[in-house]
Short mmCIF file of C-alpha atoms and ligand atoms in Angstrom, two decimals:
data_model
loop_
_atom_site.label_atom_id
_atom_site.label_comp_id
_atom_site.label_asym_id
_atom_site.label_seq_id
_atom_site.Cartn_x
_atom_site.Cartn_y
_atom_site.Cartn_z
CA UNK J 1 95.02 108.34 106.93
CA UNK J 2 96.85 106.38 109.11
CA UNK J 3 101.19 106.56 108.82
CA UNK J 4 101.96 103.88 106.49
CA UNK J 5 105.87 103.80 106.94
CA UNK J 6 103.81 102.43 110.42
CA UNK J 7 101.25 100.41 109.00
CA UNK J 8 103.76 98.41 105.94
CA UNK J 9 106.17 97.84 108.67
CA UNK J 10 103.92 95.98 110.89
CA UNK J 11 100.94 94.64 109.01
CA UNK J 12 101.95 90.91 108.71
CA UNK J 13 102.17 89.37 105.45
CA UNK J 14 101.40 85.16 104.95
CA UNK J 15 103.45 82.88 102.22
CA UNK J 16 101.18 79.66 102.57
CA UNK J 17 97.03 80.07 101.21
CA UNK J 18 95.62 77.62 100.81
CA UNK J 19 93.28 77.48 97.34
CA UNK J 20 90.22 76.33 99.72
CA UNK J 21 90.94 80.14 102.48
CA UNK J 22 91.49 81.71 98.72
CA UNK J 23 88.17 79.84 97.40
CA UNK J 24 86.56 80.42 100.42
CA UNK J 25 87.20 84.65 99.75
CA UNK J 26 86.00 84.74 96.04
CA UNK J 27 83.09 82.93 97.65
CA UNK J 28 82.31 86.08 100.63
CA UNK J 29 79.24 88.14 99.59
CA UNK J 30 80.28 91.00 97.38
CA UNK J 31 80.30 94.57 99.48
CA UNK J 32 81.83 92.03 103.12
CA UNK J 33 84.32 90.76 100.11
CA UNK J 34 84.71 94.73 99.38
CA UNK J 35 85.01 95.83 103.28
CA UNK J 36 87.12 93.00 103.84
CA UNK J 37 89.58 94.30 100.31
CA UNK J 38 89.29 98.14 101.23
CA UNK J 39 90.47 97.70 105.17
CA UNK J 40 93.86 95.78 103.61
CA UNK J 41 93.98 98.58 101.77
CA UNK J 42 94.14 100.57 103.60
CA UNK J 43 96.28 99.77 106.39
CA UNK J 44 99.56 99.92 103.79
CA UNK J 45 98.44 102.45 101.30
CA UNK J 46 97.04 105.17 100.81
CA UNK J 47 93.21 104.51 99.08
CA UNK J 48 93.64 107.63 97.22
CA UNK J 49 96.41 106.85 95.93
CA UNK J 50 97.39 105.17 92.70
CA UNK J 51 100.37 104.84 91.44
CA UNK J 52 100.66 105.12 86.92
CA UNK J 53 102.91 103.81 84.96
CA UNK J 54 103.28 104.15 80.66
CA UNK J 55 104.75 100.39 78.48
CA UNK J 56 106.35 100.88 75.19
CA UNK J 57 106.38 97.94 73.05
CA UNK J 58 109.71 98.33 72.44
CA UNK J 59 109.90 95.82 69.86
CA UNK J 60 106.45 94.56 68.14
CA UNK J 61 105.59 91.55 66.66
CA UNK J 62 107.19 88.70 65.12
CA UNK J 63 107.63 86.42 68.69
CA UNK J 64 107.77 82.67 68.16
CA UNK J 65 105.93 81.69 70.75
CA UNK J 66 101.75 80.39 71.43
CA UNK J 67 100.67 82.16 73.44
CA UNK J 68 96.55 81.75 72.92
CA UNK J 69 95.47 85.87 74.15
CA UNK J 70 98.56 87.85 72.37
CA UNK J 71 98.65 89.41 69.65
CA UNK J 72 102.76 89.68 68.85
CA UNK J 73 102.78 85.98 68.37
CA UNK J 74 104.09 85.79 64.68
CA UNK J 75 101.79 82.32 63.51
CA UNK J 76 98.74 84.35 64.66
CA UNK J 77 97.38 87.25 61.79
CA UNK J 78 96.21 90.19 64.11
CA UNK J 79 97.48 92.28 61.41
CA UNK J 80 100.15 93.35 64.05
CA UNK J 81 103.41 93.96 62.10
CA UNK J 82 107.46 93.05 63.17
CA UNK J 83 109.91 95.41 64.23
CA UNK J 84 113.27 95.73 65.19
CA UNK J 85 114.76 97.50 68.57
CA UNK J 86 113.59 101.10 68.51
CA UNK J 87 116.86 102.60 68.71
CA UNK J 88 118.04 104.16 72.04
CA UNK J 89 117.24 108.18 71.36
CA UNK J 90 113.51 107.06 70.55
CA UNK J 91 112.74 105.54 73.73
CA UNK J 92 114.06 108.12 75.59
CA UNK J 93 111.77 110.47 74.20
CA UNK J 94 108.92 108.77 74.45
CA UNK J 95 109.88 108.08 78.00
CA UNK J 96 110.31 111.87 78.60
CA UNK J 97 106.94 112.41 76.83
CA UNK J 98 104.90 109.95 79.20
CA UNK J 99 107.08 111.46 82.42
CA UNK J 100 105.15 115.04 81.23
CA UNK J 101 102.09 113.30 81.18
CA UNK J 102 102.62 112.32 84.81
CA UNK J 103 104.03 108.68 84.86
CA UNK J 104 106.64 107.63 86.93
CA UNK J 105 107.53 104.05 86.40
CA UNK J 106 108.02 103.23 82.70
CA UNK J 107 107.82 99.66 81.62
CA UNK J 108 109.55 98.65 78.03
CA UNK J 109 108.58 95.24 76.86
CA UNK J 110 109.69 94.05 73.97
CA UNK J 111 107.75 90.84 72.49
CA UNK J 112 110.63 87.59 73.12
CA UNK J 113 110.58 84.60 74.22
CA UNK J 114 113.51 85.74 75.23
CA UNK J 115 116.16 88.03 74.35
CA UNK J 116 119.56 87.09 72.38
CA UNK J 117 123.27 88.17 74.52
CA UNK J 118 123.25 90.65 72.47
CA UNK J 119 120.50 92.78 72.38
CA UNK J 120 121.63 93.66 76.70
CA UNK J 121 123.54 96.23 76.00
CA UNK J 122 121.11 98.08 73.91
CA UNK J 123 118.15 96.77 76.57
CA UNK J 124 121.08 98.59 79.35
CA UNK J 125 122.17 101.65 77.75
CA UNK J 126 117.29 102.31 77.35
CA UNK J 127 117.29 101.15 80.59
CA UNK J 128 120.64 103.86 81.96
CA UNK J 129 118.78 106.97 79.89
CA UNK J 130 115.16 106.91 80.99
CA UNK J 131 116.84 106.02 84.58
CA UNK J 132 118.46 109.13 84.60
CA UNK J 133 115.22 110.44 83.56
CA UNK J 134 114.39 109.92 87.38
CA UNK J 135 111.74 107.40 86.11
CA UNK J 136 111.06 103.73 88.24
CA UNK J 137 112.47 100.98 84.58
CA UNK J 138 110.85 98.54 84.66
CA UNK J 139 110.88 95.98 80.74
CA UNK J 140 109.38 92.99 80.05
CA UNK J 141 111.27 91.19 78.06
CA UNK J 142 110.17 86.95 78.12
CA UNK J 143 112.56 84.53 79.56
CA UNK J 144 115.62 86.32 81.42
CA UNK J 145 118.99 84.05 82.45
CA UNK J 146 120.84 84.57 85.46
CA UNK J 147 123.25 86.34 83.83
CA UNK J 148 120.99 88.85 81.72
CA UNK J 149 119.22 89.17 85.04
CA UNK J 150 122.29 90.29 87.22
CA UNK J 151 123.13 92.76 83.80
CA UNK J 152 120.02 94.98 83.93
CA UNK J 153 119.60 95.56 87.16
CA UNK J 154 123.72 96.78 87.00
CA UNK J 155 122.04 98.99 84.07
CA UNK J 156 119.76 100.84 86.98
CA UNK J 157 116.23 97.98 86.05
CA UNK J 158 114.58 98.38 89.55
CA UNK J 159 111.51 96.08 88.13
CA UNK J 160 110.88 93.21 86.06
CA UNK J 161 107.95 92.00 84.59
CA UNK J 162 106.92 88.49 84.48
CA UNK J 163 103.68 86.89 84.74
CA UNK J 164 102.23 84.06 85.49
CA UNK J 165 99.95 84.16 83.27
CA UNK J 166 97.62 81.13 84.88
CA UNK J 167 96.72 78.54 87.32
CA UNK J 168 99.44 76.15 86.83
CA UNK J 169 96.35 73.34 85.83
CA UNK J 170 95.40 76.18 82.87
CA UNK J 171 98.86 77.01 81.30
CA UNK J 172 98.53 74.22 79.29
CA UNK J 173 95.30 75.37 77.40
CA UNK J 174 96.26 78.34 76.91
CA UNK J 175 100.57 78.17 75.89
CA UNK J 176 102.66 75.62 75.07
CA UNK J 177 106.22 77.18 74.38
CA UNK J 178 107.75 76.98 77.24
CA UNK J 179 106.60 75.72 80.69
CA UNK J 180 105.23 77.02 84.19
CA UNK J 181 108.08 75.97 85.29
CA UNK J 182 110.34 78.23 83.20
CA UNK J 183 108.25 81.87 84.12
CA UNK J 184 109.26 80.86 88.07
CA UNK J 185 112.34 79.90 87.12
CA UNK J 186 112.66 83.44 85.46
CA UNK J 187 111.41 85.37 88.67
CA UNK J 188 113.66 83.33 90.70
CA UNK J 189 116.69 85.06 88.73
CA UNK J 190 114.82 88.42 88.88
CA UNK J 191 115.11 88.78 92.23
CA UNK J 192 118.26 86.11 93.32
CA UNK J 193 119.23 89.41 90.80
CA UNK J 194 117.75 92.42 93.46
CA UNK J 195 115.56 93.19 91.39
CA UNK J 196 111.42 94.23 92.19
CA UNK J 197 109.34 91.42 91.00
CA UNK J 198 105.77 92.67 88.34
CA UNK J 199 103.94 89.05 88.51
CA UNK J 200 100.47 88.95 87.91
CA UNK J 201 97.84 87.26 84.78
CA UNK J 202 95.51 87.64 83.00
CA UNK J 203 91.79 86.69 83.39
CA UNK J 204 88.33 86.73 81.64
CA UNK J 205 90.54 83.14 79.22
CA UNK J 206 87.37 80.89 80.19
CA UNK J 207 88.66 79.66 83.54
CA UNK J 208 87.22 78.42 85.97
CA UNK J 209 86.35 80.99 89.68
CA UNK J 210 88.68 77.63 91.18
CA UNK J 211 91.53 78.19 88.34
CA UNK J 212 91.29 81.60 88.96
CA UNK J 213 91.67 80.91 92.91
CA UNK J 214 95.00 79.27 91.80
CA UNK J 215 97.28 82.01 90.07
CA UNK J 216 96.31 83.82 93.06
CA UNK J 217 97.37 81.38 94.68
CA UNK J 218 100.62 80.74 93.09
CA UNK J 219 101.71 84.30 93.31
CA UNK J 220 100.75 84.55 97.12
CA UNK J 221 102.89 82.17 98.14
CA UNK J 222 105.55 82.72 95.60
CA UNK J 223 108.71 83.33 97.54
CA UNK J 224 108.36 86.26 97.89
CA UNK J 225 104.86 88.22 97.24
CA UNK J 226 105.81 90.35 93.41
CA UNK J 227 106.18 93.52 94.30
CA UNK J 228 103.45 94.49 91.57
CA UNK J 229 100.49 92.57 90.88
CA UNK J 230 99.13 93.60 86.90
CA UNK J 231 95.79 91.74 86.57
CA UNK J 232 94.70 91.82 83.02
CA UNK J 233 91.13 91.26 81.39
CA UNK J 234 92.07 89.97 78.88
CA UNK J 235 92.21 91.45 76.00
CA UNK J 236 90.72 90.00 73.35
CA UNK J 237 92.32 89.97 69.76
CA UNK J 238 90.57 89.33 66.19
CA UNK J 239 93.16 86.35 64.74
CA UNK J 240 94.06 84.63 68.33
CA UNK J 241 93.12 81.30 69.95
CA UNK J 242 91.53 83.65 72.47
CA UNK J 243 88.44 86.11 70.32
CA UNK J 244 85.02 85.06 70.98
CA UNK J 245 85.65 83.98 74.38
CA UNK J 246 82.87 84.05 76.75
CA UNK J 247 82.77 87.74 79.19
CA UNK J 248 83.66 87.13 81.33
CA UNK J 249 81.25 88.51 84.62
CA UNK J 250 82.91 92.26 85.22
CA UNK J 251 81.96 90.97 88.89
CA UNK J 252 83.96 88.19 89.23
CA UNK J 253 86.69 90.54 87.40
CA UNK J 254 86.63 92.82 90.72
CA UNK J 255 85.99 90.37 93.09
CA UNK J 256 89.33 88.81 91.83
CA UNK J 257 90.98 92.75 92.37
CA UNK J 258 89.88 92.23 95.80
CA UNK J 259 91.11 88.18 96.81
CA UNK J 260 94.66 89.94 95.49
CA UNK J 261 94.50 92.82 97.81
CA UNK J 262 93.47 90.87 100.92
CA UNK J 263 95.85 87.68 100.13
CA UNK J 264 99.72 90.93 98.92
CA UNK J 265 98.77 93.80 101.34
CA UNK J 266 102.02 95.58 100.52
CA UNK J 267 101.65 94.59 96.45
CA UNK J 268 100.90 97.33 93.81
CA UNK J 269 97.38 95.26 93.20
CA UNK J 270 97.90 96.71 89.11
CA UNK J 271 94.24 96.76 87.17
CA UNK J 272 96.24 96.16 83.94
CA UNK J 273 95.22 95.42 80.25
CA UNK J 274 91.65 95.15 79.73
CA UNK J 275 90.69 99.37 81.16
CA UNK J 276 89.62 100.55 77.36
CA UNK J 277 86.35 99.09 77.13
CA UNK J 278 85.72 99.43 81.24
CA UNK J 279 82.92 101.42 82.40
CA UNK J 280 84.55 104.54 85.11
CA UNK J 281 82.02 102.95 87.40
CA UNK J 282 83.88 99.32 86.86
CA UNK J 283 87.29 100.68 87.24
CA UNK J 284 85.51 102.81 90.18
CA UNK J 285 84.77 99.21 91.66
CA UNK J 286 87.62 97.64 91.35
CA UNK J 287 89.76 101.33 93.43
CA UNK J 288 87.43 100.33 95.72
CA UNK J 289 88.60 96.77 96.25
CA UNK J 290 91.73 97.46 96.75
CA UNK J 291 93.66 98.10 92.65
CA UNK J 292 96.53 100.76 93.28
CA UNK J 293 97.85 101.08 90.07
CA UNK J 294 97.36 101.66 85.90
CA UNK J 295 99.25 101.49 83.13
CA UNK J 296 98.73 104.91 81.35
CA UNK J 297 99.08 106.75 78.33
CA UNK J 298 96.67 106.09 74.98
CA UNK J 299 98.02 102.67 74.10
CA UNK J 300 99.46 98.88 75.98
CA UNK J 301 102.07 96.98 74.09
CA UNK J 302 99.92 97.07 70.47
CA UNK J 303 96.49 97.43 72.04
CA UNK J 304 94.72 100.71 73.46
CA UNK J 305 94.05 101.86 76.88
CA UNK J 306 91.66 104.84 78.02
CA UNK J 307 93.61 108.33 76.94
CA UNK J 308 94.98 110.31 79.25
CA UNK J 309 92.59 112.27 79.77
CA UNK J 310 89.57 109.95 80.49
CA UNK J 311 92.37 109.35 83.57
CA UNK J 312 93.05 111.92 84.65
CA UNK J 313 89.36 113.53 84.56
CA UNK J 314 88.78 110.04 86.67
CA UNK J 315 91.02 110.45 88.93
CA UNK J 316 89.54 113.77 89.32
CA UNK J 317 86.02 112.49 89.77
CA UNK J 318 87.27 110.52 92.37
CA UNK J 319 89.72 112.45 94.14
CA UNK J 320 91.97 109.68 93.00
CA UNK J 321 96.01 111.18 92.72
CA UNK J 322 99.10 109.99 91.09
CA UNK J 323 101.45 108.05 93.69
CA UNK J 324 104.85 110.03 93.91
CA UNK J 325 107.93 106.99 93.57
CA UNK J 326 108.13 104.67 96.30
CA UNK J 327 111.31 103.52 97.97
CA UNK J 328 108.69 99.97 98.30
CA UNK J 329 108.26 96.67 98.32
CA UNK J 330 106.33 93.43 99.36
CA UNK J 331 108.36 92.03 101.35
CA UNK J 332 111.46 93.92 101.17
CA UNK J 333 113.11 96.86 103.87
CA UNK J 334 110.16 99.33 103.67
CA UNK J 335 111.73 103.11 104.03
CA UNK J 336 108.49 105.29 103.02
CA UNK J 337 108.19 108.03 100.37
CA UNK J 338 110.39 109.21 98.18
CA UNK J 339 108.16 111.89 97.13
CA UNK J 340 109.95 113.18 93.89
CA UNK J 341 107.59 114.81 90.70
CA UNK J 342 104.60 113.92 89.82
CA UNK J 343 102.23 113.96 93.44
CA UNK J 344 101.89 117.56 92.57
CA UNK J 345 100.60 116.76 88.36
CA UNK J 346 98.51 119.42 87.30
CA UNK J 347 96.35 118.28 85.84
CA UNK J 348 94.88 116.61 88.92
CA UNK J 349 96.51 118.77 92.04
CA UNK J 350 93.19 120.89 91.93
N1 LIG F 1 107.55 88.79 75.60
C1 LIG F 1 107.29 89.02 77.15
C2 LIG F 1 106.47 87.86 77.99
O1 LIG F 1 105.26 87.40 77.33
O2 LIG F 1 106.96 87.18 78.62
C3 LIG F 1 106.33 90.20 77.42
C4 LIG F 1 106.02 90.76 76.66
S1 LIG F 1 104.15 89.98 76.39
C5 LIG F 1 102.84 90.65 75.76
C6 LIG F 1 103.84 90.88 78.47
C7 LIG F 1 102.63 90.24 78.91
O3 LIG F 1 101.07 90.46 78.66
C8 LIG F 1 102.28 88.48 79.11
O4 LIG F 1 102.13 87.48 80.24
C9 LIG F 1 100.62 88.22 79.52
O5 LIG F 1 100.10 88.71 80.74
C10 LIG F 1 100.07 90.41 78.69
N2 LIG F 1 98.79 90.37 77.65
C11 LIG F 1 99.73 89.71 76.18
N3 LIG F 1 98.72 89.85 75.06
C12 LIG F 1 97.66 89.53 75.90
C13 LIG F 1 96.11 90.51 75.78
N4 LIG F 1 95.13 89.89 75.02
N5 LIG F 1 95.17 91.34 77.72
C14 LIG F 1 95.72 90.36 78.13
N6 LIG F 1 96.82 90.81 78.42
C15 LIG F 1 98.08 90.50 77.54
C1 LIG F 2 101.12 93.55 81.71
O1 LIG F 2 101.04 92.58 82.94
N1 LIG F 2 100.37 93.64 81.06
C2 LIG F 2 100.97 94.31 80.40
C3 LIG F 2 101.81 94.29 80.65
N2 LIG F 2 102.12 93.13 81.63
C4 LIG F 2 103.76 94.60 79.76
C5 LIG F 2 100.79 93.97 78.95
C6 LIG F 2 99.49 93.63 78.56
C7 LIG F 2 99.24 93.34 77.04
C8 LIG F 2 98.07 93.22 76.23
C9 LIG F 2 97.54 93.78 74.73
C10 LIG F 2 98.57 94.31 73.48
O2 LIG F 2 98.23 95.35 74.49
O3 LIG F 2 99.69 93.71 72.78
FE1 LIG F 3 105.92 86.32 73.26
FE2 LIG F 3 105.14 87.47 75.42
FE3 LIG F 3 103.24 87.32 73.79
FE4 LIG F 3 104.07 85.37 74.55
S1 LIG F 3 103.06 87.10 75.82
S2 LIG F 3 103.73 85.10 72.74
S3 LIG F 3 106.60 85.43 74.75
S4 LIG F 3 105.42 88.84 72.70
#
């Protein structure tokens, strides 16, 4: 196994990928693409390690936005009831359970267009207490102002998730209540505040390969590669405009993961929403293509995820193990691995 810290210091990062280059990667013979992605993966990471994050919806439903995929938009009849922001104590208890189950990062999600300033102290209290458990903290709360981003950073927030969701030229077919540029602005506030970015998108929304390439090209040409890149496969929820969309070819999904890995070698590429309906074999192909992170726990925000027993059994069958908390970031100083709590999780140590 290569010395990860040396490999991280030497592997080149590019921020100038052209659409043609990205499409040429997509067009490679499948096995050649996997070989290249697997080689890049090995240069930067131990391919047997998977970063494990657990999600909690701290404020569910009732969202004023119109994202065509989302069960939490108030305007669609999806059966998701709107709730208030959870109490801090209840969130911390969920975080404790996630840690005990083997997660190293805890991500708190809210169905907001953007947080109100009065919400920030409440979310800050959650972040402080979750971090005090020894977990990495992540939040996804919608658009952030510069001041809000700094307040969350001061509370100890490590990562902020804000997705581009799709290519700039397809975006207007999916979301009408905020602009693509608004997303770029939030990401810039997050970076300027000194937090790590978690930014990816959704595939299987009826976009073309060119548009999948456009999403990845945009991610890989941001001022800094996102530290985590969630690749979600659309979870089709009855009542949303995208329910009934033709399923994406699973091999095309694997290609998307592989191209993301090649373009952003040092980022955590997360096999995100959509795993519940994937076979173990498809997930294994995604890991072989360079995915090295998952959401872990029975629920995403409002929809299902594989139960932890299935994931731990899959890890065991594939010889994978959870990654320890890392001091890392795609374009930041790579200080190597800080071994924390979970590599020896009893369920996978054998
Ligand atoms: N409201 C905030 C926002 O939109 O940024 C945070 C929560 S929102 C649910 C986070 C992300 O979840 C979205 O950007 C989208 O990428 C993903 N997502 C939502 N519904 C999904 C679905 N049905 N299938 C796949 N991904 C989904
Ligand atoms: C991300 O890219 N995917 C996660 C997380 N970031 C917040 C959310 C997936 C949500 C899937 C639909 C649901 O469970 O409501
Ligand atoms: Fe609201 Fe976020 Fe869902 Fe869009 S993705 S409707 S902003 S919760």
